[in-house]
Short mmCIF file of C-alpha atoms and ligand atoms in Angstrom, two decimals:
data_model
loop_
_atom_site.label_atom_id
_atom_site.label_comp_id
_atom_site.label_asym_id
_atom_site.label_seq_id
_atom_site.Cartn_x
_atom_site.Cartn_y
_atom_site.Cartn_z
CA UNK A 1 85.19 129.40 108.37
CA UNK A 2 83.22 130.03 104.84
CA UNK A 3 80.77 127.13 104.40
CA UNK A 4 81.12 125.66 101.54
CA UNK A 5 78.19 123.53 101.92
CA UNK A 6 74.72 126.45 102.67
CA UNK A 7 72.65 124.13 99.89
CA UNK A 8 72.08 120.91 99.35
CA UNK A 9 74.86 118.21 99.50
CA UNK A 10 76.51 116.87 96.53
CA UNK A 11 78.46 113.75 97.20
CA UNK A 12 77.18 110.46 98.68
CA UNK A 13 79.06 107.64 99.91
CA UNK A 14 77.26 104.30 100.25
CA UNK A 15 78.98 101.42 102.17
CA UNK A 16 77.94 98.09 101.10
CA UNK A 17 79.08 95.82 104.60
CA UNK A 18 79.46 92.38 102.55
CA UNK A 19 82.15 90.14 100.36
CA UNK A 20 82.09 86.29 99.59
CA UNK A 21 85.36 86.01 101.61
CA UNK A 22 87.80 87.74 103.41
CA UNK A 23 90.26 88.49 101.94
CA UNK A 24 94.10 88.68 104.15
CA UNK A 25 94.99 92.15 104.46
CA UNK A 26 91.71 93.51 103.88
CA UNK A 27 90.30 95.99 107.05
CA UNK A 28 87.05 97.73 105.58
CA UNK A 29 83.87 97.13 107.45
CA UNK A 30 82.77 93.85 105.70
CA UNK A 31 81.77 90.44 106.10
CA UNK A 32 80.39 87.02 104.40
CA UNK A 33 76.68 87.09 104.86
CA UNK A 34 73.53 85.58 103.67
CA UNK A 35 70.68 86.56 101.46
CA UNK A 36 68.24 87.19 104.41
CA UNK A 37 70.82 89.61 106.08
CA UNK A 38 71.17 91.68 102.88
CA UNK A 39 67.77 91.70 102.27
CA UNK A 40 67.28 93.34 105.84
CA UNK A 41 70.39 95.62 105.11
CA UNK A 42 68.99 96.88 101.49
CA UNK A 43 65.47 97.46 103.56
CA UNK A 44 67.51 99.90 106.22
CA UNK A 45 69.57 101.26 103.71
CA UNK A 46 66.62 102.57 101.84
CA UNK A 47 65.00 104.39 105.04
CA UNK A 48 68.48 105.76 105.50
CA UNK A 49 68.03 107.66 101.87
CA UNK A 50 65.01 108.65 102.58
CA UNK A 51 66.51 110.30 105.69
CA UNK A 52 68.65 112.28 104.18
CA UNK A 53 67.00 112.52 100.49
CA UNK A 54 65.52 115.73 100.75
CA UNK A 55 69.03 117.59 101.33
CA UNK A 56 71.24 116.12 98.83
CA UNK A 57 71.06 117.10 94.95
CA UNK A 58 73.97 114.59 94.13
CA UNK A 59 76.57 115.28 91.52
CA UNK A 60 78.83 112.21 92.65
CA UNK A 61 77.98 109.12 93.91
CA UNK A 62 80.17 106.41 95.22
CA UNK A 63 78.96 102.69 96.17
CA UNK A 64 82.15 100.96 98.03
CA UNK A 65 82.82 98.10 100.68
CA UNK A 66 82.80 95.51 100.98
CA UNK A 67 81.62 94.64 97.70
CA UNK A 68 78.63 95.90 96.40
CA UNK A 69 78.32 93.93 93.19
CA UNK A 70 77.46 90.57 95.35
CA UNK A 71 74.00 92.00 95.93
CA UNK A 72 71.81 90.70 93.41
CA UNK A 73 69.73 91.76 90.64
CA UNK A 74 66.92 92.03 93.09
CA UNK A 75 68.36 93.72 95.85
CA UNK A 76 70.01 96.34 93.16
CA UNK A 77 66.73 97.06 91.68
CA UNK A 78 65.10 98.01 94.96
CA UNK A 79 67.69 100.07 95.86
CA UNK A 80 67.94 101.89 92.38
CA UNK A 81 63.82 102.07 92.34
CA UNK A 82 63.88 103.69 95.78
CA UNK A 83 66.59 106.34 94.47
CA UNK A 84 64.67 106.95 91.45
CA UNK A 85 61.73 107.70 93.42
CA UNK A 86 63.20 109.94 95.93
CA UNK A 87 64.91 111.73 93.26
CA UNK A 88 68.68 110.55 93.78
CA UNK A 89 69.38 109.28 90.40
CA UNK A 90 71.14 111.76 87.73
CA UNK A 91 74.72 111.98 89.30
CA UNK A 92 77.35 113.40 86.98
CA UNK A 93 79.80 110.52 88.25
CA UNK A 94 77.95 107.04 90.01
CA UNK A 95 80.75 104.60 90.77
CA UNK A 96 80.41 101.09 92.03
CA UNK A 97 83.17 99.32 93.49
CA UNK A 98 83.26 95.16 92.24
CA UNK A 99 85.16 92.42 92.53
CA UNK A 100 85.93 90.93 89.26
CA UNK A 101 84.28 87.32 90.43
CA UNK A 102 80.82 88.91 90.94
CA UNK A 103 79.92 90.88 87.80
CA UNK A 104 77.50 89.67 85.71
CA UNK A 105 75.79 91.34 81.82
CA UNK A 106 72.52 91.36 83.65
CA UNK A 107 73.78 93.54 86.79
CA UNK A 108 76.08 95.28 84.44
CA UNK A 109 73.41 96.62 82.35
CA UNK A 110 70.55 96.81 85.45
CA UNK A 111 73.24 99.13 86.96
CA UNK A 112 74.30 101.09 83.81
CA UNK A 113 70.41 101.88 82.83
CA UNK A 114 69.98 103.92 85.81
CA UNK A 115 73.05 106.24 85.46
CA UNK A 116 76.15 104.29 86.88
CA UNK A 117 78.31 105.32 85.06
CA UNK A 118 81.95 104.31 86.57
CA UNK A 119 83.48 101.13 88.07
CA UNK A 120 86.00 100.45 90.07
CA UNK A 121 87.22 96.80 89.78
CA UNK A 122 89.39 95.42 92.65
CA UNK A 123 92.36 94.09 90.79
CA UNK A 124 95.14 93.90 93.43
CA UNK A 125 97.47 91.15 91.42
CA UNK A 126 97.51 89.68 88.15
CA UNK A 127 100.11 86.82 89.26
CA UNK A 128 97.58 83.97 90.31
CA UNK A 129 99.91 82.75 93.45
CA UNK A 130 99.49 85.91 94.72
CA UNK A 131 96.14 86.36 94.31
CA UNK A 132 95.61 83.42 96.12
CA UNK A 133 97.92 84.01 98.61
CA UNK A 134 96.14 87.55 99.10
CA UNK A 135 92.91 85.54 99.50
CA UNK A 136 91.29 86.83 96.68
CA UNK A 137 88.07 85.08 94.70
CA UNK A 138 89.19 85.64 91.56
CA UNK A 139 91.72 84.19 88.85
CA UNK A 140 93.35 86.74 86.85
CA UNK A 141 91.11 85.66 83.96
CA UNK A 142 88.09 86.90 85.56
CA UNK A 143 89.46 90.25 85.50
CA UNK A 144 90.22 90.06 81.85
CA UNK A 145 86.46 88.59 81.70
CA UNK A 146 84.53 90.76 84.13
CA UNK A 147 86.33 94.31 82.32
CA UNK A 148 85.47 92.69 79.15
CA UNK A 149 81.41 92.57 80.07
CA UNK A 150 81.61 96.07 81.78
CA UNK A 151 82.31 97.34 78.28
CA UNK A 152 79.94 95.55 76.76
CA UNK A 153 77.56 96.97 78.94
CA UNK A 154 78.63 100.34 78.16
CA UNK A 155 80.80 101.60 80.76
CA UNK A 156 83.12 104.55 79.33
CA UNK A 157 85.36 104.81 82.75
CA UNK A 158 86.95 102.13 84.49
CA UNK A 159 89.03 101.94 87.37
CA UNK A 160 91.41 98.72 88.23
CA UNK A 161 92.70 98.75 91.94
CA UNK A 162 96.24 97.15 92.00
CA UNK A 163 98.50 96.35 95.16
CA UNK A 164 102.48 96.47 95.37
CA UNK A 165 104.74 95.41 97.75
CA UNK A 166 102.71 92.58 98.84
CA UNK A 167 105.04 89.78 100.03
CA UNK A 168 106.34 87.42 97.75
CA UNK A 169 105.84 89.99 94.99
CA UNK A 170 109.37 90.15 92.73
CA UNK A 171 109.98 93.63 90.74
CA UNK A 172 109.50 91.41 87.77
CA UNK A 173 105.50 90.07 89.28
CA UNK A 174 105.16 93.96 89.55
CA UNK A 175 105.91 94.71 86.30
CA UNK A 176 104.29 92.44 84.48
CA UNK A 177 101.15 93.64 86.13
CA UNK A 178 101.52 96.58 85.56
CA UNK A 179 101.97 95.89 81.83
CA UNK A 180 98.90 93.42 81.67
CA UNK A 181 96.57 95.99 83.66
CA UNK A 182 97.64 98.79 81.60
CA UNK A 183 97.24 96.73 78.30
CA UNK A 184 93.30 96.84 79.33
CA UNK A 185 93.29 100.79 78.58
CA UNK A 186 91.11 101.26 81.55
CA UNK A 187 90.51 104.91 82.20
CA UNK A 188 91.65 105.22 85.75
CA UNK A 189 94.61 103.14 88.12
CA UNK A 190 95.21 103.16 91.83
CA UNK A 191 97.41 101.39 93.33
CA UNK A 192 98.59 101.43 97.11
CA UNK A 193 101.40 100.15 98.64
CA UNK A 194 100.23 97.00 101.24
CA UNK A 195 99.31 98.10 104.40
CA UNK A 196 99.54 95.52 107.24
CA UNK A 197 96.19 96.73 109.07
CA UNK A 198 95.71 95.03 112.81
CA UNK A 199 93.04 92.29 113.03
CA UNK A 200 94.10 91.03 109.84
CA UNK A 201 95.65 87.35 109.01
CA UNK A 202 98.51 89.80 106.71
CA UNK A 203 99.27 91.32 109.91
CA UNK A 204 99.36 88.26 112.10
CA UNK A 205 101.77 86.33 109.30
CA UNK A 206 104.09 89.86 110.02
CA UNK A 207 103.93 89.08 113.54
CA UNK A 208 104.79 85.58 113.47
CA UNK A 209 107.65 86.46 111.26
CA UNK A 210 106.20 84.12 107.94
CA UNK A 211 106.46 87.54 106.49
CA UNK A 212 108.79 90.50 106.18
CA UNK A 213 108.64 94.23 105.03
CA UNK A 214 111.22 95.54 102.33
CA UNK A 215 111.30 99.18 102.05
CA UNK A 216 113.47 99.54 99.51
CA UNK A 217 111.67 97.25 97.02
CA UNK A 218 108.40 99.24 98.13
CA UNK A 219 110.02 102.73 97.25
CA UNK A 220 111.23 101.25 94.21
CA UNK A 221 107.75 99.39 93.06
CA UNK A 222 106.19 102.94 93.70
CA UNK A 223 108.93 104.58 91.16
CA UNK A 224 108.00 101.84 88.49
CA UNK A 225 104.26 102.22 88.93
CA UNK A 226 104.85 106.56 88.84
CA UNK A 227 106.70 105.98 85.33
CA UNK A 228 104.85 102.91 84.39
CA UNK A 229 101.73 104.77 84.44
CA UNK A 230 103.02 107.77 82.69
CA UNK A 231 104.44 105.55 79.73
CA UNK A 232 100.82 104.29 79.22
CA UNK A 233 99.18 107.87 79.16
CA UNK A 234 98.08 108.47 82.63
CA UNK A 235 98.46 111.40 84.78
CA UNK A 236 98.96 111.45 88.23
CA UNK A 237 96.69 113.70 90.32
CA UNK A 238 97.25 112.13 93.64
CA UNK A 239 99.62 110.07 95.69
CA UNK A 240 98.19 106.81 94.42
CA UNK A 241 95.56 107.40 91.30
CA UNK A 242 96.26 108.22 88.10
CA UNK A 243 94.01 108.83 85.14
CA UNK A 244 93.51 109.87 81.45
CA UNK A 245 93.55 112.58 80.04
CA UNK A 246 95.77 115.31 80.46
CA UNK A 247 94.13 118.33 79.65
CA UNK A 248 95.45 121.98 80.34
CA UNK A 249 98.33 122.28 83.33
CA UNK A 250 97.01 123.13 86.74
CA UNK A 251 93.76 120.99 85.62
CA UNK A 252 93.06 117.64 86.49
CA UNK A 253 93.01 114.79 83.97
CA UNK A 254 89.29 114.47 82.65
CA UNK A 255 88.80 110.99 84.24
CA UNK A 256 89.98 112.13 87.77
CA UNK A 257 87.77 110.15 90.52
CA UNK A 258 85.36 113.40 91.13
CA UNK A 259 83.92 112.26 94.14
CA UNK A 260 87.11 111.20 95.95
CA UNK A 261 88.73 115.05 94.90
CA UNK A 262 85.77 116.23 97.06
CA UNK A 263 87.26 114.61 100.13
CA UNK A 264 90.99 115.64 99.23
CA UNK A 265 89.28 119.02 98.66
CA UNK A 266 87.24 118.98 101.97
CA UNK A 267 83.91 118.95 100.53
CA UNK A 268 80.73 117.78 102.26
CA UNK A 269 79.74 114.19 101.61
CA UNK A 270 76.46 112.34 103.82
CA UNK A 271 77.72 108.71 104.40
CA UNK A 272 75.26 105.92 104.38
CA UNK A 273 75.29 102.16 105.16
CA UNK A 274 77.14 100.97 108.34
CA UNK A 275 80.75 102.43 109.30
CA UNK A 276 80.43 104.97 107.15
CA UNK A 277 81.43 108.35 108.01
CA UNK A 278 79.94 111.89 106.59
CA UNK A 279 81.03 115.28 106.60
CA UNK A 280 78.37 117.70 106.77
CA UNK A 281 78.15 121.42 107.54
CA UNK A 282 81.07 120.71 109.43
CA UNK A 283 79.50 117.60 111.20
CA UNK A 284 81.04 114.47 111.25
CA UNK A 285 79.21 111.60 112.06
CA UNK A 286 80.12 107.76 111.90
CA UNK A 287 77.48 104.82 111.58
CA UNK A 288 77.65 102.14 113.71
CA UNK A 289 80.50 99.33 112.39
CA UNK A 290 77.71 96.73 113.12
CA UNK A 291 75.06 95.48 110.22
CA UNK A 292 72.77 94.42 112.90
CA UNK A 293 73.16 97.64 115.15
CA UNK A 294 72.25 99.43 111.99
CA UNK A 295 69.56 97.58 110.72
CA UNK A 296 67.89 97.94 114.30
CA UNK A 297 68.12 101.39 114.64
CA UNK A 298 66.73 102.55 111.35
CA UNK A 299 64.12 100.02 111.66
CA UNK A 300 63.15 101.74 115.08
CA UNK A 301 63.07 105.07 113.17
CA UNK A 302 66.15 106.26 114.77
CA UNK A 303 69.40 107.69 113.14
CA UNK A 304 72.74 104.79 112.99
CA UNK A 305 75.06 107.19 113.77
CA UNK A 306 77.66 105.69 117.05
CA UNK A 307 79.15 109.22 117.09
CA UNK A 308 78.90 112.73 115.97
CA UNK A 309 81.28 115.43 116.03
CA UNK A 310 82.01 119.23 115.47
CA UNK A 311 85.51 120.59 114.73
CA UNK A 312 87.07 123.53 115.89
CA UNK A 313 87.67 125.91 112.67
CA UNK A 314 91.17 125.93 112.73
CA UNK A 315 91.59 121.94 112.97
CA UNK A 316 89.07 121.43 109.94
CA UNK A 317 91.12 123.40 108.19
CA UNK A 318 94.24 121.96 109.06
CA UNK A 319 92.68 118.02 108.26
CA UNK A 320 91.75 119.53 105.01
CA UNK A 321 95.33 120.86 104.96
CA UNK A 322 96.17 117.29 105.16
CA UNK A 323 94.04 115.64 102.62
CA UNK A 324 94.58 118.13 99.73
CA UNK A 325 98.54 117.75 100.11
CA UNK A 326 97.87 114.29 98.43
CA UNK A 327 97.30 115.61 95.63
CA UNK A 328 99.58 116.00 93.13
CA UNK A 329 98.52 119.79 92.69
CA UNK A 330 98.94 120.60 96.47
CA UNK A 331 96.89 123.72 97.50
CA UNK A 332 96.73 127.06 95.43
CA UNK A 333 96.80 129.70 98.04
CA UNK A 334 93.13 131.37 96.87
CA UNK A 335 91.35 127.92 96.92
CA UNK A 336 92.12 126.82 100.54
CA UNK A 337 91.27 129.83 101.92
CA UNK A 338 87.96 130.20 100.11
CA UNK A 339 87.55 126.66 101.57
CA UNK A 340 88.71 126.93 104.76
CA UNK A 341 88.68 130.82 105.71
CA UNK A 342 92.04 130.41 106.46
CA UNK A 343 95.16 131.33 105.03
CA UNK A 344 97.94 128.72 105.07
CA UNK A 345 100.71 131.12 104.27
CA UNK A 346 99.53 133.12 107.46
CA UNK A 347 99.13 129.80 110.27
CA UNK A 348 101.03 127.20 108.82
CA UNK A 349 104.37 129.18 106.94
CA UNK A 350 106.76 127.07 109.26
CA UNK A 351 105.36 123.91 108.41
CA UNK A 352 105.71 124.76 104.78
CA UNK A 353 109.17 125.91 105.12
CA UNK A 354 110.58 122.53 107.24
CA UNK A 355 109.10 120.62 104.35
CA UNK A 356 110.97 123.07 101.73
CA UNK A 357 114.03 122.33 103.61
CA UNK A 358 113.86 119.05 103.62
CA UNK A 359 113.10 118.70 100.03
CA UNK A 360 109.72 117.45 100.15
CA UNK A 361 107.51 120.56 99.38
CA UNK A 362 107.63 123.31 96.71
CA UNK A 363 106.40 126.66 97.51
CA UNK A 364 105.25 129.25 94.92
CA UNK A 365 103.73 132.33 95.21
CA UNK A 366 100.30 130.74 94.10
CA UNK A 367 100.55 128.01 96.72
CA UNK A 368 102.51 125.01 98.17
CA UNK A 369 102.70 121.33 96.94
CA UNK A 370 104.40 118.29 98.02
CA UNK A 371 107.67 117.57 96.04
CA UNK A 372 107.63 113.99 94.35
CA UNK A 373 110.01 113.01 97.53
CA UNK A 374 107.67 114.51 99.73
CA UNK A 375 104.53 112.81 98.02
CA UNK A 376 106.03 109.29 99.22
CA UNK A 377 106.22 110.45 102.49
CA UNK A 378 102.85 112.55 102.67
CA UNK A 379 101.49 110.78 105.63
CA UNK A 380 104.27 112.10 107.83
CA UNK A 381 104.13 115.26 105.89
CA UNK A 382 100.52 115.96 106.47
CA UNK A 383 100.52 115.52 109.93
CA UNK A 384 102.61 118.65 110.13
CA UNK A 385 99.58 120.33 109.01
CA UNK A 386 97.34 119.21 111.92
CA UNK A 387 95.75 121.82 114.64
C1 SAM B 1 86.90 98.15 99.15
S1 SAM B 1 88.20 97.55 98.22
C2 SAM B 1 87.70 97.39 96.49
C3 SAM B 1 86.52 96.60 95.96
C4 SAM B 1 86.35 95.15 96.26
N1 SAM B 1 86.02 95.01 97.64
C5 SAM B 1 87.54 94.32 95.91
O1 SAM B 1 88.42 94.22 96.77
O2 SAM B 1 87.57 93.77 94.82
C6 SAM B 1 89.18 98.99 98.02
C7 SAM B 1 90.64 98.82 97.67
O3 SAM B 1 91.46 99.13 98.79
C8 SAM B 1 92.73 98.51 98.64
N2 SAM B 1 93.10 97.94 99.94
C9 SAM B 1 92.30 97.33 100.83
N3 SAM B 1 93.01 96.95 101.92
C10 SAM B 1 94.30 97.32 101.71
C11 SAM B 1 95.51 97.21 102.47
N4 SAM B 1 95.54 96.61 103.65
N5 SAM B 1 96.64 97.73 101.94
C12 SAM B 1 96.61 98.35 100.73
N6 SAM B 1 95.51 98.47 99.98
C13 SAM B 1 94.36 97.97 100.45
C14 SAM B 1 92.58 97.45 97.59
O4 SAM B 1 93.31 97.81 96.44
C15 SAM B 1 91.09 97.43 97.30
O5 SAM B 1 90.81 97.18 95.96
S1 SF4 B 2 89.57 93.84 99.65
FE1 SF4 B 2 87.52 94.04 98.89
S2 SF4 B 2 86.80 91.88 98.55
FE2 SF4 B 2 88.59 91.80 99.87
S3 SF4 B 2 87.73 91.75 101.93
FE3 SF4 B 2 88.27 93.90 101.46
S4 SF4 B 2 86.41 94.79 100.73
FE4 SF4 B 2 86.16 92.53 100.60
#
């Protein structure tokens, strides 16, 4: 396996565990909390930095949750002094995830003088009845609003998270937010289809039968967002994000989400912040999914990591199999193997050939990609790929 990863790391994920409410179909690591409990969180989060400071030169940086733009002014500028001080700042792409009903001038400018220089604004719905049925804290005003200050404060790439096939949404709902988020000329989209995750009140309304799956409309909603979002100037580089601009074929578009490619790409990431999970000369290690586990064991000087674990070769190649088939490009031939070591024409030819077969993948003599079909279904399709 050729390690990728001999210097120092480049990507760094930072979970923020917090959000003003739940929201209904919403399984990320997060809840409602107070000031004092952030305040003990920013303080562990820092020592976790400095933990792992001295091996990361970061190119991309990504802040997610939870929602990291309900800490305040004061808990952002302690955790932007401390990276300025231990020499974190400078990232070619810093994005912060937000939710449109927490951004404010004063954090959007705090944020944007130290060098973030992307956000990624949780959209999901601009039809108000859904958003509140969704359980969101937002009107569809405050979206308009809240991308309206990010520009003021300078931001130059912006990314709106939508949702389809969320019950009670019509083709016509879908559409018209589609129109309306586009009509913002943000940079980036993505947009996933609802997933009813376990331990949420979505899933338990599924259960109880107050709500119903429709397949059909969900293939179709994903057809209308694929040419939707080419019709306004995006290109699609992945199963579900799309961005501007095109530039030469076989490239991506210049706003492509840089630090999610590295994990579609199998690039080494460290993880901070509880339930995160980093990758790591072929380590991967998981924080504890507890804010107060976490706190506790960096303020005893120990590590947060619940578990820690070391692939065989051939199946951390085959998971990065699986991650780069959702993107749009699929795998050139030369790049996974000077990734991987390993040639997927050699261990994985009849895997490629069931999908050619079956219409979902495209084989070339430069490499193999997932069909537009086959991109719908990559889930099923990548799990071919696993060792
Ligand atoms: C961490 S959230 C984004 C930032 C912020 N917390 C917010 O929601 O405004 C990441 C994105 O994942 C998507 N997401 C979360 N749960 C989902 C689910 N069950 N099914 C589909 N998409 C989901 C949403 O589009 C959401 O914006
Ligand atoms: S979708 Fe975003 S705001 Fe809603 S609960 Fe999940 S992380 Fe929090």
């Amino acid at each position: 396996m050729v390690e990728r990863s001999s210097g120092p790391i480049s990507s760094l994920y930072v979970h923020v565990p917090f959000c003003a409410q739940k929201c209904s179909y919403c399984a990320f690591f997060s809840e409602p909390s107070s000031g004092d409990v952030i305040n003990r969180y920013v303080d562990a989060l820092v020592r976790e930095m400095e933990s792992v400071s001295g091996d990361v030169k970061a190119e991309t940086i990504f802040f997610g949750g939870g929602t990291p733009s309900l800490l305040n002014l004061a808990q952002w500028e302690r955790i932007l002094k401390a990276m300025s001080r231990l020499n974190l700042l400078g990232a070619a792409e810093w994005t912060i995830e937000c939710n449109p009903a927490t951004v404010s001038l004063d954090k959007a400018r705090l944020l944007r003088d130290f060098g973030v220089n992307r956000v990624s604004m949780g959209v999901q719905s601009l039809n108000e009845a859904l958003l509140d049925r969704l359980g969101r804290i937002h009107s569809r005003e405050m979206v308009f609003k809240s991308f309206d200050i990010l520009r003021r404060a300078g931001f130059e790439n912006l990314n709106l998270d939508l949702m389809f096939a969320i019950p009670g949404q019509t083709m016509e709902i879908w559409r018209e937010t589609l129109r309306e988020a586009t009509a913002l000329q943000s940079e980036h989209l993505s947009s996933y289809e609802v997933i009813y995750e376990e331990d949420t009140a979505l899933f338990g309304q599924l259960q109880a039968g107050e709500v119903r799956e429709d397949e059909e409309l969900a293939c179709a909603m994903y057809e209308e967002l694929v040419s939707h979002a080419a019709g306004a100037g995006f290109v699609q580089y992945e199963i579900a994000n799309f961005a501007k601009t095109a530039g030469p074929s076989q490239t991506l578009p210049a706003f492509a989400c840089r630090h999610n490619v590295n994990y579609w790409r199998g690039g080494a990431f460290y993880g901070l912040g509880p339930s995160a999970t980093g990758y790591v000369r072929g380590v991967r290690t998981k924080n504890w999914s507890n804010t107060q586990l976490y706190c506790e064991q960096l303020e005893r000087g120990k590590q947060p990591a619940e578990s820690r674990e070391q692939l065989a070769p051939i199946a951390r190649a085959g998971e990065t199999a699986a991650f780069g088939l959702r993107m749009v490009q699929g795998w050139p031939f030369d790049h996974f193997q000077a990734v991987t070591g390993f040639d997927l024409r050699k261990d994985w030819t009849p895997d490629m050939t069931a999908l050619v077969n079956r219409g979902w993948g495209h084989l070339s003599p430069e490499g193999f990609k997932l069909t537009a079909d086959g991109l719908r279904f990559a889930d099923a399709a990548a799990q071919m790929f696993l060792r």
